[in-house]
XYZ file of C-alpha atoms in Angstrom:
739
model
C 163.584 124.535 92.933
C 165.952 122.492 95.275
C 163.119 121.951 97.820
C 160.777 120.591 95.070
C 163.513 118.365 93.663
C 164.004 117.066 97.284
C 160.369 116.025 97.390
C 160.518 114.394 94.058
C 163.644 112.399 95.272
C 161.553 111.104 98.197
C 158.481 110.286 96.170
C 160.507 108.512 93.650
C 162.056 106.310 96.364
C 158.853 105.595 97.933
C 157.243 104.552 94.476
C 160.494 103.000 92.942
C 158.694 99.984 91.358
C 156.126 102.045 89.853
C 158.565 104.661 88.570
C 160.821 102.022 87.106
C 158.078 100.011 85.725
C 156.469 103.035 84.101
C 159.750 104.112 82.491
C 160.158 100.522 80.878
C 156.630 100.550 79.876
C 156.769 103.831 78.170
C 159.745 102.779 76.256
C 157.969 99.425 75.252
C 154.776 101.421 74.137
C 156.893 103.881 72.112
C 159.059 100.887 70.472
C 155.538 99.312 69.409
C 154.014 102.568 68.058
C 157.345 103.426 66.169
C 157.687 100.138 64.631
C 154.090 100.017 63.526
C 154.083 103.572 62.026
C 157.714 103.396 60.704
C 159.996 106.454 60.090
C 159.258 109.141 57.339
C 162.252 111.439 57.101
C 162.234 114.590 55.175
C 165.834 115.267 53.888
C 165.062 118.602 51.978
C 167.249 121.254 53.031
C 165.729 124.692 51.632
C 165.128 128.172 53.073
C 161.963 129.976 52.520
C 162.591 133.452 51.122
C 165.918 132.854 49.364
C 166.404 133.572 45.566
C 166.897 129.830 44.879
C 163.926 128.989 46.784
C 161.644 131.520 44.772
C 163.197 130.366 41.566
C 162.268 126.730 42.361
C 158.733 127.616 43.217
C 158.488 129.609 39.862
C 159.641 126.689 37.815
C 157.298 124.207 39.660
C 154.362 126.601 38.716
C 155.418 127.119 35.030
C 156.674 123.480 34.244
C 154.059 121.261 36.344
C 154.943 118.271 34.318
C 158.595 118.467 35.628
C 157.162 117.993 39.259
C 157.566 114.304 39.147
C 156.593 112.059 42.027
C 158.709 109.275 41.168
C 162.494 108.760 41.717
C 165.354 107.624 39.526
C 168.465 105.294 40.116
C 171.238 105.900 37.669
C 173.523 102.917 36.953
C 176.875 104.602 36.042
C 178.879 102.195 33.706
C 182.417 102.163 32.643
C 183.682 99.849 29.978
C 186.589 97.462 30.542
C 190.076 98.384 29.112
C 190.209 98.587 25.401
C 186.434 98.401 24.968
C 183.628 101.014 24.566
C 180.018 101.042 26.079
C 178.701 101.380 22.358
C 179.874 97.751 21.456
C 177.221 95.347 20.521
C 178.303 92.825 23.276
C 178.485 95.125 26.047
C 175.197 97.087 25.155
C 173.425 93.604 24.968
C 174.551 92.806 28.608
C 173.388 96.241 29.796
C 170.045 95.871 28.011
C 169.524 92.301 29.461
C 170.302 93.554 32.959
C 167.827 96.398 32.671
C 164.993 94.090 31.465
C 165.722 92.042 34.415
C 165.428 95.095 36.597
C 162.097 96.118 34.856
C 160.536 92.903 36.146
C 160.128 94.674 39.353
C 156.493 96.164 39.390
C 157.636 99.324 41.330
C 159.987 100.040 38.246
C 158.202 102.383 35.846
C 160.775 102.507 32.902
C 164.385 101.777 32.123
C 166.720 103.262 29.549
C 170.226 102.478 28.435
C 173.077 104.896 27.851
C 172.708 104.675 24.094
C 168.997 105.450 24.260
C 169.689 108.442 26.362
C 172.662 109.565 24.351
C 174.931 110.254 27.250
C 178.084 108.472 26.589
C 181.252 110.316 27.324
C 183.525 111.623 24.378
C 185.622 108.546 24.715
C 182.545 106.402 24.850
C 183.894 104.586 27.824
C 181.370 105.772 30.541
C 177.681 106.570 30.408
C 174.624 105.892 32.601
C 171.363 103.895 32.409
C 168.297 105.234 34.234
C 165.745 103.259 36.212
C 162.570 105.078 36.985
C 160.242 104.188 39.785
C 156.812 105.462 40.214
C 157.246 106.250 43.896
C 159.314 108.970 45.741
C 162.846 107.878 46.729
C 162.329 107.321 50.304
C 159.390 104.975 49.547
C 161.332 102.652 47.293
C 161.261 99.168 49.179
C 164.403 97.205 50.104
C 163.259 94.490 47.818
C 163.677 96.769 44.781
C 167.080 97.973 46.023
C 168.143 94.278 46.492
C 166.777 93.518 42.833
C 168.995 96.313 41.303
C 172.049 95.109 43.656
C 171.598 91.324 42.520
C 171.036 92.208 38.779
C 174.228 94.538 38.377
C 176.442 91.694 39.499
C 176.092 90.183 35.850
C 177.650 93.198 34.312
C 180.238 93.663 37.036
C 181.218 90.207 36.313
C 181.689 90.812 32.737
C 184.289 93.574 33.757
C 182.115 96.708 33.409
C 182.470 98.898 36.441
C 178.761 99.750 37.615
C 177.954 102.030 40.454
C 174.813 103.552 41.500
C 173.698 107.149 41.985
C 170.560 109.092 41.632
C 167.638 109.807 44.286
C 167.567 106.371 45.858
C 170.215 105.846 48.674
C 171.944 102.563 48.704
C 174.586 103.403 51.422
C 172.238 104.115 54.339
C 173.193 106.011 57.356
C 174.148 103.862 60.147
C 173.425 104.653 63.903
C 174.605 102.547 66.680
C 177.453 101.033 64.940
C 180.591 99.453 66.476
C 182.389 102.703 67.124
C 179.586 104.111 68.946
C 179.486 100.842 71.069
C 183.092 101.194 71.841
C 182.611 104.756 72.835
C 179.893 103.551 75.505
C 182.388 100.993 76.756
C 184.963 103.615 77.270
C 182.400 105.797 79.243
C 181.616 102.578 81.219
C 185.331 102.242 82.232
C 185.734 105.884 83.187
C 182.455 105.507 85.484
C 183.933 102.257 86.918
C 187.229 104.109 87.671
C 185.377 107.121 89.096
C 183.182 105.033 91.358
C 185.551 102.219 91.856
C 182.445 99.773 91.227
C 181.234 98.065 88.243
C 177.653 98.127 89.452
C 177.725 101.589 90.178
C 179.327 102.401 86.631
C 176.464 100.529 84.973
C 173.744 102.608 86.436
C 174.153 105.743 84.323
C 174.541 103.670 81.247
C 171.303 101.954 81.901
C 169.412 105.011 82.749
C 170.807 106.905 79.754
C 170.042 104.178 77.355
C 166.247 104.134 78.652
C 166.001 107.822 78.163
C 167.711 107.681 74.767
C 165.280 105.033 73.620
C 162.050 106.838 74.701
C 163.578 110.083 72.935
C 164.613 108.610 69.716
C 161.425 106.420 69.404
C 159.403 109.569 69.975
C 161.318 111.434 67.281
C 160.752 108.519 64.946
C 157.069 108.689 65.410
C 157.457 112.582 65.072
C 158.813 112.168 61.445
C 155.305 110.899 60.435
C 153.760 114.395 61.497
C 156.777 116.879 61.208
C 159.480 117.501 58.511
C 162.494 115.930 60.466
C 165.896 114.929 58.780
C 167.546 111.748 59.592
C 170.669 113.904 60.685
C 168.406 115.166 63.575
C 168.049 111.656 64.929
C 171.974 111.265 64.973
C 172.349 114.444 66.665
C 169.771 113.596 69.063
C 171.329 110.244 69.782
C 174.766 111.648 70.081
C 173.618 114.414 72.654
C 171.000 112.525 74.543
C 173.276 109.528 75.349
C 176.073 111.925 76.489
C 174.118 114.113 78.718
C 172.155 111.158 79.858
C 175.069 109.426 81.328
C 176.610 112.693 82.669
C 173.466 113.855 84.566
C 173.146 110.264 86.275
C 176.814 110.691 87.100
C 176.355 113.922 88.901
C 173.391 112.650 91.009
C 175.001 109.219 91.897
C 178.261 111.002 92.804
C 176.128 113.247 95.381
C 174.311 110.177 96.631
C 177.436 108.429 97.496
C 178.843 111.420 99.247
C 175.674 111.737 101.386
C 175.942 107.991 102.326
C 179.533 108.580 103.454
C 178.292 111.377 105.758
C 176.149 108.952 107.485
C 172.810 109.825 106.115
C 170.303 107.014 105.217
C 169.589 105.856 101.789
C 166.368 107.544 101.601
C 167.747 110.848 102.951
C 170.679 110.553 100.567
C 168.681 110.280 97.576
C 166.467 113.078 98.344
C 169.484 115.346 99.063
C 171.255 114.239 95.978
C 168.019 114.937 93.981
C 167.466 118.415 95.669
C 171.077 119.367 95.340
C 172.905 117.813 92.220
C 169.462 117.428 90.524
C 169.071 121.317 90.669
C 172.450 121.605 88.990
C 171.248 118.946 86.408
C 167.952 120.727 85.824
C 169.676 124.160 85.426
C 172.292 122.771 83.113
C 169.943 120.854 81.094
C 167.742 123.743 80.610
C 170.547 125.767 79.509
C 171.312 123.154 76.893
C 167.707 123.102 75.891
C 167.428 126.827 75.356
C 170.701 126.905 73.370
C 169.193 124.241 71.184
C 165.926 125.842 70.592
C 167.824 129.021 69.997
C 168.867 127.350 66.514
C 165.392 128.551 65.350
C 167.072 132.129 65.257
C 168.364 131.199 62.000
C 164.920 130.771 60.590
C 165.742 127.780 58.747
C 163.134 125.073 59.211
C 165.496 121.882 58.895
C 167.829 123.359 61.396
C 165.007 124.401 63.877
C 163.570 120.827 63.824
C 167.310 119.479 64.478
C 167.229 121.863 67.534
C 163.896 120.653 68.775
C 164.419 116.987 68.351
C 167.845 117.150 70.390
C 166.177 119.283 72.782
C 163.554 116.910 73.453
C 166.092 114.234 74.016
C 168.016 116.574 76.614
C 164.518 117.063 78.399
C 163.848 113.216 78.625
C 167.446 112.933 79.995
C 166.656 115.552 82.652
C 163.468 113.786 83.703
C 165.070 110.509 83.772
C 167.912 111.874 85.997
C 165.671 113.409 88.440
C 162.851 110.824 88.588
C 164.232 107.285 87.318
C 167.704 107.588 88.753
C 166.455 108.204 92.298
C 163.970 105.270 92.013
C 166.817 102.894 90.823
C 169.119 104.052 93.727
C 166.197 103.253 96.149
C 166.470 99.720 94.701
C 170.140 99.186 95.026
C 170.882 101.591 98.169
C 174.064 100.474 99.906
C 175.041 98.120 97.225
C 176.671 101.019 95.475
C 177.791 102.892 98.479
C 181.286 104.536 98.901
C 182.176 101.508 101.097
C 181.567 98.975 98.384
C 184.630 99.252 96.400
C 186.138 97.028 93.865
C 189.721 96.025 94.976
C 191.178 96.108 91.352
C 189.608 99.532 90.567
C 190.476 100.916 93.994
C 194.054 100.323 93.079
C 193.567 102.014 89.673
C 191.975 104.865 91.299
C 194.283 105.208 94.173
C 191.171 106.329 96.107
C 193.079 105.874 99.387
C 195.593 108.719 98.647
C 195.640 111.849 100.818
C 193.153 114.679 100.163
C 196.173 116.803 99.403
C 197.381 114.513 96.632
C 193.932 114.310 95.303
C 194.177 118.058 94.525
C 197.640 118.014 92.870
C 196.388 119.672 89.579
C 194.681 122.357 91.492
C 197.848 123.028 93.590
C 199.843 123.220 90.311
C 197.481 125.648 88.837
C 197.236 127.979 91.716
C 200.852 128.236 92.261
C 201.581 129.659 88.900
C 198.287 131.233 87.825
C 199.650 133.720 85.427
C 201.886 131.560 83.423
C 198.948 128.987 83.292
C 196.472 131.631 82.091
C 198.679 133.062 79.392
C 199.878 129.604 78.032
C 196.188 128.497 77.962
C 194.952 131.303 76.078
C 197.806 131.338 73.623
C 197.162 127.602 72.815
C 193.576 128.344 72.234
C 194.268 131.473 70.285
C 196.652 129.613 67.797
C 194.098 126.917 67.416
C 191.489 129.411 66.488
C 193.487 130.937 63.558
C 192.286 128.713 60.857
C 188.555 129.686 61.691
C 189.205 133.054 59.904
C 189.151 131.310 56.515
C 186.439 128.984 56.979
C 184.277 128.279 53.956
C 180.856 126.615 54.399
C 178.957 124.165 52.066
C 176.886 120.956 52.100
C 178.244 117.508 51.674
C 177.390 115.542 48.636
C 178.316 111.921 47.279
C 181.798 113.473 46.614
C 182.557 113.730 50.252
C 181.464 109.992 51.153
C 183.910 107.252 51.583
C 185.410 105.602 48.469
C 184.023 102.353 49.820
C 180.403 103.527 48.867
C 178.981 103.081 45.451
C 177.568 106.690 45.417
C 181.113 108.046 45.882
C 182.506 105.822 43.037
C 179.529 106.835 40.977
C 180.288 110.392 41.674
C 183.973 110.116 40.681
C 182.944 108.203 37.327
C 180.485 110.930 36.333
C 183.163 113.774 37.091
C 185.782 111.773 34.988
C 183.182 111.384 31.860
C 181.723 114.995 32.053
C 183.850 117.014 34.409
C 183.469 118.120 37.930
C 180.861 120.833 36.803
C 178.253 117.899 35.978
C 177.416 117.750 39.544
C 177.087 121.693 39.962
C 174.582 122.220 37.301
C 172.467 125.446 37.739
C 168.822 125.767 36.632
C 167.911 129.253 35.471
C 164.548 130.659 34.766
C 164.379 133.608 32.308
C 161.372 135.726 32.312
C 160.598 139.063 30.475
C 159.616 142.044 32.750
C 157.614 143.841 29.934
C 156.524 143.214 26.446
C 159.754 141.629 25.322
C 159.053 138.857 22.564
C 159.622 135.173 23.610
C 162.276 134.743 21.158
C 164.213 137.658 22.222
C 163.995 136.491 25.860
C 165.395 133.012 25.016
C 168.215 134.262 22.750
C 169.442 137.034 24.850
C 169.465 135.134 28.005
C 171.170 131.991 26.375
C 173.767 134.447 24.813
C 174.550 136.392 27.960
C 174.930 133.226 30.046
C 177.380 131.606 27.160
C 179.587 134.676 27.593
C 180.282 134.330 31.291
C 183.502 132.739 32.569
C 183.758 129.400 34.005
C 180.757 128.213 31.954
C 181.209 124.688 30.320
C 177.864 124.611 28.373
C 174.341 126.152 28.059
C 171.320 124.184 27.203
C 168.641 125.822 24.702
C 165.892 127.593 26.483
C 162.868 125.594 26.915
C 159.616 127.380 27.112
C 156.999 126.841 29.796
C 153.561 125.771 28.591
C 152.265 129.390 29.230
C 155.192 130.849 27.250
C 155.993 133.231 30.122
C 159.205 131.515 31.588
C 162.136 129.849 29.827
C 163.997 127.089 31.679
C 167.910 127.040 30.939
C 170.400 124.635 32.256
C 174.051 125.649 32.726
C 176.836 123.397 33.441
C 179.804 125.065 34.937
C 183.400 123.984 34.670
C 183.900 123.530 38.468
C 182.382 121.420 41.176
C 179.608 122.190 43.476
C 181.671 123.553 46.461
C 184.292 125.227 44.387
C 184.613 128.917 45.111
C 184.388 129.660 41.300
C 180.992 128.020 41.028
C 179.776 130.190 43.971
C 181.247 133.283 42.170
C 179.349 132.129 38.864
C 176.056 132.074 40.940
C 176.708 135.528 42.339
C 177.661 136.805 38.692
C 174.524 135.555 37.090
C 172.399 137.163 40.013
C 174.316 140.447 39.142
C 173.899 140.088 35.538
C 170.304 139.720 36.159
C 169.875 143.090 37.745
C 171.821 144.671 34.720
C 169.786 142.784 32.288
C 166.485 143.822 34.055
C 167.270 147.333 33.685
C 168.686 147.278 30.192
C 166.900 144.354 28.465
C 163.814 143.804 30.597
C 164.849 140.223 31.296
C 164.948 138.617 34.824
C 167.276 135.677 35.436
C 166.726 133.533 38.572
C 169.019 130.778 39.679
C 167.966 127.565 41.365
C 169.230 124.034 41.378
C 170.928 121.876 44.177
C 174.290 123.935 44.017
C 172.425 127.343 44.208
C 170.418 126.063 47.039
C 173.328 125.059 48.998
C 175.049 128.387 48.364
C 171.947 130.090 49.878
C 171.719 127.880 52.705
C 175.574 128.502 53.558
C 175.140 132.221 53.266
C 172.078 132.367 55.383
C 173.687 130.264 57.990
C 176.978 132.367 57.821
C 174.947 135.474 58.432
C 173.031 134.045 61.332
C 176.008 132.563 63.181
C 177.181 136.064 64.748
C 173.523 136.929 65.780
C 173.084 133.580 67.252
C 176.445 133.625 69.288
C 175.656 136.992 70.528
C 172.215 135.742 71.735
C 173.994 132.617 73.412
C 176.707 134.585 74.994
C 174.214 137.295 76.429
C 171.963 134.363 77.901
C 175.104 132.958 79.509
C 176.225 136.124 81.186
C 172.851 136.816 82.627
C 172.170 133.171 83.739
C 175.578 132.942 85.492
C 175.145 136.426 87.103
C 172.048 134.868 88.640
C 173.682 131.721 89.781
C 176.814 132.950 91.052
C 175.951 136.412 92.077
C 179.102 137.910 90.663
C 179.970 140.061 87.620
C 183.518 138.735 86.808
C 182.768 135.134 87.169
C 180.274 135.025 84.491
C 182.440 137.454 82.209
C 185.326 134.856 82.697
C 183.037 132.121 81.937
C 181.752 133.754 78.636
C 185.253 134.514 77.543
C 186.481 131.045 78.157
C 183.445 129.883 76.045
C 184.545 132.011 73.153
C 187.954 130.759 73.317
C 186.973 127.037 73.306
C 184.503 127.815 70.582
C 187.124 129.640 68.380
C 189.639 126.791 68.972
C 186.923 124.025 68.105
C 185.840 126.046 64.884
C 189.544 126.442 64.171
C 190.588 122.845 64.445
C 187.497 121.693 62.354
C 188.722 124.033 59.549
C 192.372 122.557 59.906
C 191.099 119.052 59.579
C 188.137 119.091 57.309
C 188.834 122.001 55.072
C 192.445 122.244 55.055
C 193.058 118.420 54.874
C 195.396 118.194 57.814
C 195.294 114.962 59.834
C 192.437 113.927 57.471
C 193.406 110.325 57.181
C 193.965 109.888 60.996
C 190.126 110.857 61.429
C 188.980 108.954 58.372
C 187.684 111.639 56.251
C 188.152 110.547 52.642
C 188.643 114.042 51.072
C 189.005 117.569 52.280
C 186.175 119.991 51.732
C 184.005 122.861 52.918
C 182.895 122.705 56.553
C 179.243 121.383 56.712
C 177.131 124.622 56.614
C 175.092 124.184 59.767
C 177.904 122.885 61.895
C 179.022 126.279 63.298
C 175.602 126.988 64.588
C 175.089 123.518 66.160
C 178.571 123.862 67.695
C 177.610 127.083 69.220
C 174.490 125.891 70.768
C 175.605 122.506 72.255
C 179.183 123.681 73.284
C 177.609 126.639 75.202
C 175.332 124.387 77.131
C 177.904 121.779 77.888
C 180.394 124.626 78.823
C 177.864 125.965 81.272
C 177.246 122.459 82.809
C 181.149 122.213 83.775
C 181.312 125.724 84.842
C 178.285 125.237 87.297
C 179.473 122.117 88.655
C 182.828 123.328 89.114
C 182.467 127.102 90.182
C 179.432 126.466 92.467
C 181.559 124.479 94.972
C 184.108 127.321 94.833
C 181.366 129.825 95.723
C 179.936 127.623 98.588
C 183.590 127.322 100.076
C 184.267 131.218 99.604
C 180.792 132.063 101.226
C 181.719 130.167 104.350
C 185.592 130.991 104.548
C 186.012 134.227 102.668
C 189.432 132.692 101.314
C 189.430 133.054 97.460
C 192.518 130.503 97.227
C 190.850 128.019 99.568
C 187.751 128.177 97.546
C 189.382 127.586 94.279
C 191.375 124.397 95.735
C 188.081 123.280 97.301
C 186.229 123.366 94.067
C 189.037 121.566 92.064
C 189.204 118.721 94.944
C 185.497 118.103 95.239
C 184.206 118.821 91.873
C 187.256 118.587 89.594
C 187.015 114.784 89.485
C 183.433 114.694 88.570
C 184.064 117.506 85.868
C 186.983 115.319 84.461
C 184.860 112.073 84.427
C 182.010 114.001 82.611
C 184.276 115.391 80.162
C 185.905 112.107 79.267
C 182.402 110.563 79.179
C 181.468 113.255 76.612
C 184.586 112.684 74.487
C 184.167 108.956 74.530
C 180.568 109.018 73.270
C 181.285 111.808 70.735
C 184.418 110.215 69.475
C 182.320 107.065 68.898
C 180.200 109.153 66.393
C 183.381 110.811 64.950
C 184.317 107.518 63.389
C 181.040 106.852 61.698
C 180.939 106.294 57.845
C 178.537 109.324 57.037
C 180.477 112.607 56.719
C 177.660 114.735 58.448
C 177.864 112.461 61.489
C 181.571 112.319 61.282
C 182.068 116.006 61.184
C 179.695 116.632 64.182
C 181.229 113.838 66.232
C 184.699 115.492 65.495
C 183.653 119.060 66.173
C 181.808 117.981 69.567
C 184.675 115.635 70.656
C 187.480 118.397 70.557
C 184.956 121.199 71.525
C 184.583 119.227 74.943
C 188.331 118.552 75.059
C 189.211 122.243 74.781
C 186.520 123.491 76.927
C 186.355 120.947 79.847
C 190.110 120.319 80.168
C 191.947 123.572 78.766
C 189.262 126.266 79.735
C 187.413 124.945 82.932
C 189.953 122.659 84.565
C 193.013 124.921 83.566
C 192.226 128.476 82.693
C 189.275 129.098 85.096
C 190.945 128.065 88.339
C 194.098 130.144 87.396
C 192.087 133.203 86.575
C 190.260 132.798 89.593
C 193.295 132.977 91.793
C 194.460 136.127 89.687
C 191.060 137.670 90.502
C 191.136 136.897 94.119
C 188.172 138.160 96.059
C 187.260 140.517 93.448
C 185.950 137.573 91.483
C 183.084 137.461 93.792
C 182.135 141.165 93.737
C 178.521 142.191 93.138
C 177.307 145.725 93.493
C 174.894 145.962 96.695
C 172.016 147.607 94.529
C 172.254 144.588 92.104
C 172.511 142.022 95.012
C 169.232 143.332 96.350
C 167.050 142.960 93.205
C 168.518 139.745 91.984
C 166.492 136.377 92.813
C 168.402 134.056 95.021
C 168.780 130.790 93.001
C 169.840 127.958 95.162
C 171.518 125.941 92.495
C 173.429 123.604 94.888
C 170.575 123.309 97.141
C 172.632 124.747 100.263
C 169.221 125.103 102.034
C 168.639 121.578 101.953
C 171.973 120.512 103.053
C 171.987 123.114 105.793
C 168.493 121.898 106.931
C 169.532 118.265 106.951
C 172.729 119.081 108.774
C 170.888 120.961 111.442
C 168.550 117.937 111.960
C 171.338 115.694 112.235
C 172.982 117.973 114.748
C 169.794 118.198 116.887
C 169.297 114.559 116.562
C 172.962 113.864 118.030
C 172.174 116.623 120.675
C 169.157 114.547 121.749
C 170.674 111.430 121.803
C 173.719 112.829 123.771
C 171.240 114.256 126.532
C 169.308 111.016 126.450
C 172.576 108.917 127.220
C 173.776 111.539 129.965
C 170.122 111.512 131.583
C 170.309 107.614 131.736
């Protein structure tokens, strides 16, 4: 692989104008196509084969009239102090506002709280309904603006008015100010690392080009595949971070080759063949991990993995094709001799080689203490993981600054938290039981269950074969008692089917969310085992060792446990909640653990390869295990540190986004990288390598003979180039002597 990448680097330099122009051209074309087609996200989160999914299909078949293609906006209203919504004056204001909204041709119908009969017991809270004749995602911005402008009149009259329903008014933001700050921090890290502002800008530019192509392609893909908006955010988060890091690795190697006296063209080719090989290996590892999300057999999660993997693939291609082309344009302008005086003072790049390895010396002098402390710290951080509860976010987890969250709170105040956890139950006879008996017995049985606030009368389907019953619990959608109620109804169904020949199946948003969380919980161990096994096999191939891959896998499990434990500590238990901007505590996002396993595995292997491959190279030449560890820390530690800081900066930008899903993913990945890069790879790994000594590199001879030799660091290229350089020097020396 290294030799092929070496040739690609040479080709990219020779055709640099065409390569750069082609990349920009692709970006422009994708932008035009994406803008002309527009996005068409699918936010449905369902799992084929679950009880709630089957119940939903049954109801859709039996109640075709209920399958409405339109959407609704609920205007949740609260009367001013000492007044009620049934007063003539307030009702007149509400009716006038709805009539104004109805002027919009897209609006199908409107209804006041009095017409719907949904006032709370104290008549202070109710909701009006605005119905559209198009699905929620196709409601135009002009219609939303019409509603927002119209409700200002009743707000001015003292009626608190918030918006709920199918149509979103608080859109997900991508590329906000916090993300920009994250990129700026990454730029500063690069500038200090390279002691050059020009060199620091290159990874940012190439990453943005790759990210633009990737995200625009995903936007086009939403018109042909079921892709959620969360997929776009995850892809942006990961694509930007790895894009910067991969360019960092290649540019760092390019500058090292220039410092050794190679020409610009040779340096680029060697950097692409050596660091590029590590980039391709690391990137493919991340891609495999992301595609592995399909193991859970959940459609929306599979598409998230595919979308993010595509952005990582684009980042790899940009790193090994476009980065060499740009390096061919700038050449010596970003070479190691071109240092910014101010940044050089900050970096202290003139310090002695021994001083630059102070952390490595510190770790290697006390390896047992460092290893034990590192394991204890991560072990303690992992403890909260063992009481993790999974769930999906709703409007109740949004910021109080959003109108959806305020509407959620008003509805809870009016009708109780169970209003948001309504269960839809289909009752069906399994023999010749009469329709009346099915309806009566099902309703009676459900009414006797604990934690039930109300049960609606059974509604027969047109065929008369199925009855639909709506049950409102006393507790909210993410409450453990609500989950217990769903499971109790399913257990009751088994008993009733045997004794009364009546089958009960549960669906509705709450039941679907419970099934998704359970399915993901069941898939997590299987997925983690697959990832761990893959990591071990790949690292045995790369490092030709048994203990080094085993140590890498155990380190990954430590950082994973600490990450998930910290997430539970903050999001579920509510500690440090205000510090990270979470409006309320709640269950951990149901698909977050699986995503963290996939992404963190890929990134952990990135750092492991770049750090330990240098140790292996040194050990191969010297046979000194301690010297090998110090060499790895000295030569690769700085790059791994910079890469980790860049990842943290980018992910932290998303951590402070307003959307709770994006926020929780940003938090998990930020601290996942922090634990893995700095506690595991830069601390525990070198300390444990010292403890293992030469045994770390042991590989049975029979296994060594059958394993393919993967030249991940491109040593064959470096040696070949060094030999050519020595031959050239020898010839020049002889020529001088002859003269």
